[in-house]
mmCIF file of C-alpha atoms in Angstrom:
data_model
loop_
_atom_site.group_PDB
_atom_site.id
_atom_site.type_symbol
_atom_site.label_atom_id
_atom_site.label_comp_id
_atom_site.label_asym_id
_atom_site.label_seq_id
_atom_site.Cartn_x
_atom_site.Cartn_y
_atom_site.Cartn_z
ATOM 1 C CA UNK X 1 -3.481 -25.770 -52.080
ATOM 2 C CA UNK X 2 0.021 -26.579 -52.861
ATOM 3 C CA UNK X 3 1.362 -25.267 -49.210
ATOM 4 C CA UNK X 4 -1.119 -27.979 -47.860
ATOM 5 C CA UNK X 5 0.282 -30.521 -49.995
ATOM 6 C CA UNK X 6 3.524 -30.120 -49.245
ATOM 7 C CA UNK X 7 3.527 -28.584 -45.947
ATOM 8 C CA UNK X 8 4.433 -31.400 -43.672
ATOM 9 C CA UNK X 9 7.070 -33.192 -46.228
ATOM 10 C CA UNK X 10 9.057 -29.883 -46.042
ATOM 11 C CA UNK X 11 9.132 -29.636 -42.613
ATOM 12 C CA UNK X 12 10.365 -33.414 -42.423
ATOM 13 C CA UNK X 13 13.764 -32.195 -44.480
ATOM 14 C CA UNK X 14 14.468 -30.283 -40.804
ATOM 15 C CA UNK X 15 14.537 -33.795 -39.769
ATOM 16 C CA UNK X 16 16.614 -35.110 -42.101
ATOM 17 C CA UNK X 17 20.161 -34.463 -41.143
ATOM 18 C CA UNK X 18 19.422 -36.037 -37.599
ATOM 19 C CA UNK X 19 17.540 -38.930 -38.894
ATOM 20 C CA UNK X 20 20.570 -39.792 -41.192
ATOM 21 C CA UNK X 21 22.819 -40.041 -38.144
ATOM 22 C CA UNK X 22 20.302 -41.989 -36.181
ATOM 23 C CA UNK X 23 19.886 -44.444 -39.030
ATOM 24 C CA UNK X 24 23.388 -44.628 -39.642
ATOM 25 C CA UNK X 25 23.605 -45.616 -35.746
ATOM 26 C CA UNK X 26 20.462 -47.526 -35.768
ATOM 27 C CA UNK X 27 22.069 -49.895 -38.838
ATOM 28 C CA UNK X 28 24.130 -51.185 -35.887
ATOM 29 C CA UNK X 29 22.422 -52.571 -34.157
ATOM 30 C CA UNK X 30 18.888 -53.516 -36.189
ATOM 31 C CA UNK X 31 17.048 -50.782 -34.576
ATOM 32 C CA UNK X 32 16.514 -49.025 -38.563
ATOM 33 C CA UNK X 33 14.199 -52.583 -39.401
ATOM 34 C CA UNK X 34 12.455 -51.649 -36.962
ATOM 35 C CA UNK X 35 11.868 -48.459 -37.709
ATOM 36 C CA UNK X 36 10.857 -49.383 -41.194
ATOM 37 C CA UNK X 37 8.483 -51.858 -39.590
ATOM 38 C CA UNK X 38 6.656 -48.901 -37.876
ATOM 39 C CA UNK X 39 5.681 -46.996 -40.842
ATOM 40 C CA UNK X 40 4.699 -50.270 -42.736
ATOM 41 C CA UNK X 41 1.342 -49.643 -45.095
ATOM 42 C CA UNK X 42 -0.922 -52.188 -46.839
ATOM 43 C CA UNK X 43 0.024 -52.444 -50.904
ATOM 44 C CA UNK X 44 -1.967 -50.575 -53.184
ATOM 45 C CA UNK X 45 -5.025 -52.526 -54.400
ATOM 46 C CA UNK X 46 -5.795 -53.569 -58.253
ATOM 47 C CA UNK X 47 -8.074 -50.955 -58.390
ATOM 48 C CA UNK X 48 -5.855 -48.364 -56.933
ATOM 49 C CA UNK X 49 -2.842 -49.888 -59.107
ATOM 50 C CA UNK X 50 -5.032 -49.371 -62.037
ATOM 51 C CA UNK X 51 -5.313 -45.867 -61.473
ATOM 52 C CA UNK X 52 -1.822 -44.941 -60.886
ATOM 53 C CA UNK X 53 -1.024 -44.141 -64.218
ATOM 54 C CA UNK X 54 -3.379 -41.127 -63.705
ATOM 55 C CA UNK X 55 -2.590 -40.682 -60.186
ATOM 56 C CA UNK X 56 1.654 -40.312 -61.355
ATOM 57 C CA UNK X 57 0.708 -37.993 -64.079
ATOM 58 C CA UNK X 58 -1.220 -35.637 -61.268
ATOM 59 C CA UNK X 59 1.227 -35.986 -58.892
ATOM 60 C CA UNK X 60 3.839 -34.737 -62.255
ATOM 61 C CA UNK X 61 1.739 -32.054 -62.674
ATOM 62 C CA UNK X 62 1.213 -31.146 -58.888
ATOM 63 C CA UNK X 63 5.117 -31.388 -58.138
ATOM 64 C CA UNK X 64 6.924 -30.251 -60.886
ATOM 65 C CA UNK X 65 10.879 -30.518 -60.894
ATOM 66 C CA UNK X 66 12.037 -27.858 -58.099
ATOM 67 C CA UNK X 67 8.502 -26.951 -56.996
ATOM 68 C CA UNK X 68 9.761 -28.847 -53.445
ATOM 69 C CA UNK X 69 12.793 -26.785 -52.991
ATOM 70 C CA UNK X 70 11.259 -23.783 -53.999
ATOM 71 C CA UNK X 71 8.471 -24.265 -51.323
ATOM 72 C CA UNK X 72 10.908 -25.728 -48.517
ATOM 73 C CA UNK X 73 12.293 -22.213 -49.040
ATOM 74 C CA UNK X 74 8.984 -20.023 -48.964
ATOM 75 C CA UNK X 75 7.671 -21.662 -46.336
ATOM 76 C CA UNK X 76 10.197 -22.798 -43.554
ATOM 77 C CA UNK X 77 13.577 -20.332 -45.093
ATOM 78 C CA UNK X 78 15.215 -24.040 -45.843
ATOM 79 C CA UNK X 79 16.112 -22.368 -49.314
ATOM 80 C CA UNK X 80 19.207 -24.629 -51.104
ATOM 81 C CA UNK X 81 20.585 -21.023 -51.967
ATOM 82 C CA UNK X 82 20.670 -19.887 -48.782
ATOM 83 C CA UNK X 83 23.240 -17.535 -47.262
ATOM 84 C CA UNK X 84 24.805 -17.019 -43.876
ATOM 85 C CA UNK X 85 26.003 -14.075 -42.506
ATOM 86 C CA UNK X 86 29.685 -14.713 -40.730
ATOM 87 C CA UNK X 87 28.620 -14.835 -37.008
ATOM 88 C CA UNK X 88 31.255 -13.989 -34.284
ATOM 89 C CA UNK X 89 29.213 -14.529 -31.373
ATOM 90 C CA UNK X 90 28.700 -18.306 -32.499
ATOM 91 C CA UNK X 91 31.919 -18.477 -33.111
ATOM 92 C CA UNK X 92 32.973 -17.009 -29.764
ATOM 93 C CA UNK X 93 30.446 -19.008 -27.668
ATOM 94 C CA UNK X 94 32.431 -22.201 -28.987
ATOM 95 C CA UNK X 95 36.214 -20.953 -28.470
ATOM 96 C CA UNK X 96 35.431 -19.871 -24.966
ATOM 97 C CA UNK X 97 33.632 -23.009 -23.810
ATOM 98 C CA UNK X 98 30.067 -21.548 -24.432
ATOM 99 C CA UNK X 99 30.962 -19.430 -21.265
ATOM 100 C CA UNK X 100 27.967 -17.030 -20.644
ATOM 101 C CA UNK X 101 29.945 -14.261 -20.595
ATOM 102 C CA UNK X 102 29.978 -13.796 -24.239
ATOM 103 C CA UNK X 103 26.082 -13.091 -24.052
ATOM 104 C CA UNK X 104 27.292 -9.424 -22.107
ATOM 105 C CA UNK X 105 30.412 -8.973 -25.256
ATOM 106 C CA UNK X 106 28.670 -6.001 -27.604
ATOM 107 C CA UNK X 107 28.329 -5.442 -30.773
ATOM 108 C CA UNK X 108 32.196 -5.249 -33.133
ATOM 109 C CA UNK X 109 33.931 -6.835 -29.952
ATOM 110 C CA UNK X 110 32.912 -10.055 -30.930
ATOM 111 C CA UNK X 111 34.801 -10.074 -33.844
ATOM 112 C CA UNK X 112 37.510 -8.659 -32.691
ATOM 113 C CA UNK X 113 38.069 -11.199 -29.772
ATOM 114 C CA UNK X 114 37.671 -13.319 -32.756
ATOM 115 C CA UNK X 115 40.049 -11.877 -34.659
ATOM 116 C CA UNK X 116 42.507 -12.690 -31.755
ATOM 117 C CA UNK X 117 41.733 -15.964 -31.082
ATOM 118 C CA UNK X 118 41.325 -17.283 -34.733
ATOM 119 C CA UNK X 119 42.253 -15.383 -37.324
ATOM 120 C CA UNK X 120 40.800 -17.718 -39.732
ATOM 121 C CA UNK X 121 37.281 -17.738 -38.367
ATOM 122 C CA UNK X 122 35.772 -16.380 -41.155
ATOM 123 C CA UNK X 123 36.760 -18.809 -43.964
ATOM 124 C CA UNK X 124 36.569 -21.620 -41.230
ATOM 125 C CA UNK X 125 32.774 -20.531 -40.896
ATOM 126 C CA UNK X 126 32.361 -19.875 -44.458
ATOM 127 C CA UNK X 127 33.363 -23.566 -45.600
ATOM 128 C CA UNK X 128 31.157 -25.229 -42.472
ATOM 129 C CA UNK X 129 27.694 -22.514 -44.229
ATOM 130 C CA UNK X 130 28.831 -24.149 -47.697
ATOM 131 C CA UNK X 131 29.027 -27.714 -46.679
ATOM 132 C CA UNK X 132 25.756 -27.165 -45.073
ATOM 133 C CA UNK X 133 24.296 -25.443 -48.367
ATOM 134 C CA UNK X 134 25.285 -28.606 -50.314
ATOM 135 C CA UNK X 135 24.064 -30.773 -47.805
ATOM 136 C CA UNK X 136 20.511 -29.002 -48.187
ATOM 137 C CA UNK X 137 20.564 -28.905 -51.691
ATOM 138 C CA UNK X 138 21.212 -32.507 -52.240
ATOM 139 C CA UNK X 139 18.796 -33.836 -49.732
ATOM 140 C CA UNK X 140 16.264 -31.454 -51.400
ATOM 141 C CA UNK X 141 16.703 -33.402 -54.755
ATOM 142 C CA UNK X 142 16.341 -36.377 -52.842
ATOM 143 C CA UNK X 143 13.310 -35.902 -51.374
ATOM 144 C CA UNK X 144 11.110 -34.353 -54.310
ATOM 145 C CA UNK X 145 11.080 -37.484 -55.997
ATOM 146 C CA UNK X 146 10.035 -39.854 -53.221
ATOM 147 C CA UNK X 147 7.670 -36.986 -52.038
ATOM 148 C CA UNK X 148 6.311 -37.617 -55.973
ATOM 149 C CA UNK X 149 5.995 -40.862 -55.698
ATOM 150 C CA UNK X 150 4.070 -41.288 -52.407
ATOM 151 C CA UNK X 151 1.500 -38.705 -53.086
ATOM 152 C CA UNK X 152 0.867 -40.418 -56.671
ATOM 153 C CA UNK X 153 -0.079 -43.423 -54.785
ATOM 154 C CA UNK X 154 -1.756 -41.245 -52.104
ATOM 155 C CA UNK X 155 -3.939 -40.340 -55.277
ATOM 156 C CA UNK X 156 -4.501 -43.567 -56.405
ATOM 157 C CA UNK X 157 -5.990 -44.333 -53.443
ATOM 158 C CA UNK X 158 -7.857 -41.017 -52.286
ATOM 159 C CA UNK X 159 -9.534 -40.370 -55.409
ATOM 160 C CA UNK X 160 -11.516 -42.285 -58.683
ATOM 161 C CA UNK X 161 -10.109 -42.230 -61.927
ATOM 162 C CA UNK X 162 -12.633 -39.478 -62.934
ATOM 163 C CA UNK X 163 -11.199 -37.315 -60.211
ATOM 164 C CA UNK X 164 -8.052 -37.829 -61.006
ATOM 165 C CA UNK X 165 -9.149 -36.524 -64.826
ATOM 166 C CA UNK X 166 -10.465 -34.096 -63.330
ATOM 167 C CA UNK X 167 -7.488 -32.577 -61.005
ATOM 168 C CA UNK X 168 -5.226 -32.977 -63.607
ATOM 169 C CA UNK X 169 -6.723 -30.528 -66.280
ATOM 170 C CA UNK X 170 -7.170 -28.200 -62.705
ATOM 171 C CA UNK X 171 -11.023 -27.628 -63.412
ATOM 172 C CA UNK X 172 -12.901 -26.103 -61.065
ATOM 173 C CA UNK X 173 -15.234 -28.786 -60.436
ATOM 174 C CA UNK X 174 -16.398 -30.402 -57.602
ATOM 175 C CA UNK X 175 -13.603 -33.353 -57.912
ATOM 176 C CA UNK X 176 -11.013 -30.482 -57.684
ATOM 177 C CA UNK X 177 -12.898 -29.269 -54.449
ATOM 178 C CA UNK X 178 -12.235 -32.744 -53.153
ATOM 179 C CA UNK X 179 -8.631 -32.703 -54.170
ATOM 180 C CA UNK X 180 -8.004 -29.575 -51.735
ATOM 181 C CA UNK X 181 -9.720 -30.883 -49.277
ATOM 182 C CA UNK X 182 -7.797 -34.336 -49.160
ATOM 183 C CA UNK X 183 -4.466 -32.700 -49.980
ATOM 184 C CA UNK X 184 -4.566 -31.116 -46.406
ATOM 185 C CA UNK X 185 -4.862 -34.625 -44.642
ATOM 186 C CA UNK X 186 -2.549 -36.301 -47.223
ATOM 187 C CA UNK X 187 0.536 -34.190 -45.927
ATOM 188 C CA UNK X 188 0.620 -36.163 -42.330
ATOM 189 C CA UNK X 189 -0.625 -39.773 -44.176
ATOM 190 C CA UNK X 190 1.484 -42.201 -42.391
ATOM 191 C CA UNK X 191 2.608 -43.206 -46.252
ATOM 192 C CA UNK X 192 4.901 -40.340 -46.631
ATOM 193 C CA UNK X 193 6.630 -41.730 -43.591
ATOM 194 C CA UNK X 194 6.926 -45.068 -45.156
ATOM 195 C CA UNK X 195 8.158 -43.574 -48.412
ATOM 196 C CA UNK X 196 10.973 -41.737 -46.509
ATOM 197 C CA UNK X 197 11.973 -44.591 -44.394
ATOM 198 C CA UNK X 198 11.723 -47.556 -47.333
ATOM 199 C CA UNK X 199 13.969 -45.742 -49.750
ATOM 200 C CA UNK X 200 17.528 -46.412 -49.238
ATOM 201 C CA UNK X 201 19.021 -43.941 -51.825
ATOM 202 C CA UNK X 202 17.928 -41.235 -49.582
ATOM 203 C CA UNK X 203 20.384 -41.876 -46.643
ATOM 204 C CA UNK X 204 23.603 -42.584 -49.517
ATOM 205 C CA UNK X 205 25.821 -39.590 -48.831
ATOM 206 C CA UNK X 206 26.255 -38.317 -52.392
ATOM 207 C CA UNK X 207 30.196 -37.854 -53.774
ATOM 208 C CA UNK X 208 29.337 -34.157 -54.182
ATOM 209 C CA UNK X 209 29.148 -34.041 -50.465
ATOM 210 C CA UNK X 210 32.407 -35.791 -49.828
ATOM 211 C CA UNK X 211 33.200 -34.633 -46.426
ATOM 212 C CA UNK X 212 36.656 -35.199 -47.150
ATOM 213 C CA UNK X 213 36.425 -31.770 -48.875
ATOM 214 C CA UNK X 214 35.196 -29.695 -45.879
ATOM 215 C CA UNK X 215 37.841 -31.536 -44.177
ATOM 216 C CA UNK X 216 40.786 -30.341 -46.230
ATOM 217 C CA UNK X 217 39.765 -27.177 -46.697
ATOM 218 C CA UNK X 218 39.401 -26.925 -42.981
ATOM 219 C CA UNK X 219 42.683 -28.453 -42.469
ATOM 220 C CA UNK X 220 44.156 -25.941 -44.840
ATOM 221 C CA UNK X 221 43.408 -23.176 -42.625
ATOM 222 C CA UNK X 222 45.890 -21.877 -39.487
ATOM 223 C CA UNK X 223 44.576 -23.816 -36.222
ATOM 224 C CA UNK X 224 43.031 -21.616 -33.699
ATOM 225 C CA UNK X 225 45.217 -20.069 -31.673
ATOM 226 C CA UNK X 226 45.747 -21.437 -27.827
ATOM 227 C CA UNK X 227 46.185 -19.233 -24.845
ATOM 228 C CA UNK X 228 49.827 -19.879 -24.982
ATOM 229 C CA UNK X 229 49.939 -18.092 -28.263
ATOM 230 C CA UNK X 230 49.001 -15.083 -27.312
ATOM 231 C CA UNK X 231 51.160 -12.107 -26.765
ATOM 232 C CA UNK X 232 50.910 -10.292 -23.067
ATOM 233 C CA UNK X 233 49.342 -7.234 -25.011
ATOM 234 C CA UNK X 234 46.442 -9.904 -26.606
ATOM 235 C CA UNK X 235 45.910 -11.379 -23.457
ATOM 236 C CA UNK X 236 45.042 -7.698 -22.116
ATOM 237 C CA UNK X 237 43.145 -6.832 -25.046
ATOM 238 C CA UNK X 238 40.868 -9.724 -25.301
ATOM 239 C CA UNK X 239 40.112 -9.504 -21.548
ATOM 240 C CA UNK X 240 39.272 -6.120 -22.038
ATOM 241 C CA UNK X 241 37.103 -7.152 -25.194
ATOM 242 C CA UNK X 242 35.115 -9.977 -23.238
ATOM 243 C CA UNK X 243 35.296 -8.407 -19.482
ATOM 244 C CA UNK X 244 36.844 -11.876 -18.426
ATOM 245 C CA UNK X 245 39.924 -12.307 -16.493
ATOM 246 C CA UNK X 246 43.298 -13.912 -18.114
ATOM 247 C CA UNK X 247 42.880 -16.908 -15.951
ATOM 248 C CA UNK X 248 39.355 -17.533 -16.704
ATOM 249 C CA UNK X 249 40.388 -16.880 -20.558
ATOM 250 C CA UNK X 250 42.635 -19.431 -20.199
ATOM 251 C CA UNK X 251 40.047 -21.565 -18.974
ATOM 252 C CA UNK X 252 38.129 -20.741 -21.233
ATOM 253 C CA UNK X 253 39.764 -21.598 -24.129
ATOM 254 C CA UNK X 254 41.061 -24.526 -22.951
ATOM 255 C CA UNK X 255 37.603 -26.169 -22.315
ATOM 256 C CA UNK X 256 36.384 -24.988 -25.773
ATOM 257 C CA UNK X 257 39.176 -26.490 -27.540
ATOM 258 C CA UNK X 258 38.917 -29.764 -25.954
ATOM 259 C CA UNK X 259 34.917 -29.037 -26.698
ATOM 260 C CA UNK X 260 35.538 -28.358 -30.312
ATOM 261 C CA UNK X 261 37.904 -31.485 -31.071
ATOM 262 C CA UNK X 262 35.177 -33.654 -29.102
ATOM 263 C CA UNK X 263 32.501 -32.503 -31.349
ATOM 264 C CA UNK X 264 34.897 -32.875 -34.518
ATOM 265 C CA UNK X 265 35.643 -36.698 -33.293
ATOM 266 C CA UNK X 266 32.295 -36.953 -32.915
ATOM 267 C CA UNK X 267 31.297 -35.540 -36.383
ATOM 268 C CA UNK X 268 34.308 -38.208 -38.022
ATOM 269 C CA UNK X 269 32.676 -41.224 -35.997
ATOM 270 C CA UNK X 270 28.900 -40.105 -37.609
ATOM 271 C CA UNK X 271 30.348 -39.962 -41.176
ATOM 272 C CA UNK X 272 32.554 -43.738 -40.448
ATOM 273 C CA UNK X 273 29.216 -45.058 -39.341
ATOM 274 C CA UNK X 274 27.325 -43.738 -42.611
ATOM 275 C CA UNK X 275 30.069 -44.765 -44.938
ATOM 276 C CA UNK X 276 30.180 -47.967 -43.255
ATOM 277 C CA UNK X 277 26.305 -48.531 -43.622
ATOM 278 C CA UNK X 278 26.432 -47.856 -47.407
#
């Protein structure tokens, strides 16, 4: 029952990170009234609004405080406590330009290539999985509550006020055969949409997610290393390590530099344009 509830709204959150940047682009230019416009729904009716007070209590009782994360995690591994392993191919892929001959680079080698290029890799990685973590957790704790409120107005209008009675002392009755019947449909409403997209507070970047922390403590940590900076005997070593020669090394690591500092301007410019919408 509760997976069909909440099956679609956790599989929005994979959306969410993307959706902030868009909207943070889209304030730009008017493109996010639109947007909002889209997902518009007709207001509750007196009859419906009448039964709301029932319909929140079910929807308290069907969504309890951290039932959302808990189920994000279950069901699509988007747990807020997650944890990465450190990954040396990623991190190879990206210092080398994404060149394809790190697919053919076996098992330890990867790291130690890694270990050559940037000794720091690990911490580097390590601070980018715990941004990410926080970034999860909070826009979990943003979404259970809108989540709450759009399925207690889903209720309202779904079922009477002796169905909602019913639900909420989870009888098994025919009104609580209705209620899992409904709550599989209810999970793709067009209102959830509407919820997400009317509610400003859930595209605030919260102070605990300064990204001027991730930013210091990447700045903190020794730059990775150019081709320059390599010693003759590295040089030899890592081409041994990736089966590449030194000159498409250098390559190499010159495109995924300029690569990496593209991505990190492009990262800054995302974050200016979502501070600047607040």
């Amino acid at each position: 029952m509760y997976r069909g509830i909440f099956g679609a709204v956790a599989a929005a959150l994979l959306m969410t990170q993307a959706m902030a940047s868009q909207k943070a682009a889209a304030q730009e230019d008017g493109a996010y009234d639109a947007y909002a416009e889209e997902f518009a729904v007709e207001p509750l009716t007196a009859e419906q609004q009448a039964r709301m007070p029932a319909a929140r209590r079910l929807a308290d009782l069907a969504m309890p405080e951290g039932s959302y994360a808990e189920l994000a995690g279950s069901t699509f591994g988007i747990s807020p406590e997650y944890e990465l392993e450190a990954d040396p191919f990623g991190a190879l892929y990206g210092a080398l330009a994404y060149s394809s001959a790190v697919a053919e680079i076996a098992g330890a080698k990867a790291g130690q290539a890694m270990d050559i290029l940037d000794p720091a890799w690990r911490e580097r990685q390590e601070a980018q999985f715990a941004h990410q973590a926080s970034y999860s957790r909070a826009m979990i704790e943003r979404f259970e509550p809108i989540m709450r409120d759009a399925y207690a107005e889903l209720f309202a209008i779904r079922f009477t006020q002796s169905q909602l009675q019913d639900i909420e002392a989870f009888l098994r009755t025919d009104s609580g055969a209705a209620y899992a019947r409904e709550a599989l449909s209810m999970a793709t409403d067009p209102r959830v949409s509407a919820s997400i997209y009317s509610r400003p507070e859930l595209w605030e970047v919260p102070a605990a997610l300064d990204y001027s922390a991730l930013e210091a403590t990447l700045a903190a940590l020794p730059a990775a290393r150019a081709f320059a900076d390599l010693s003759a005997r590295e040089r030899a070593r890592l081409a041994a390590l990736t089966g590449m020669s030194e000159a498409e090394l250098e390559q190499a690591m010159r495109e995924g530099a300029e690569m990496n500092a593209a991505a990190e301007a492009a990262a800054v410019a995302t974050d200016a344009a979502i501070d600047h919408g607040h």
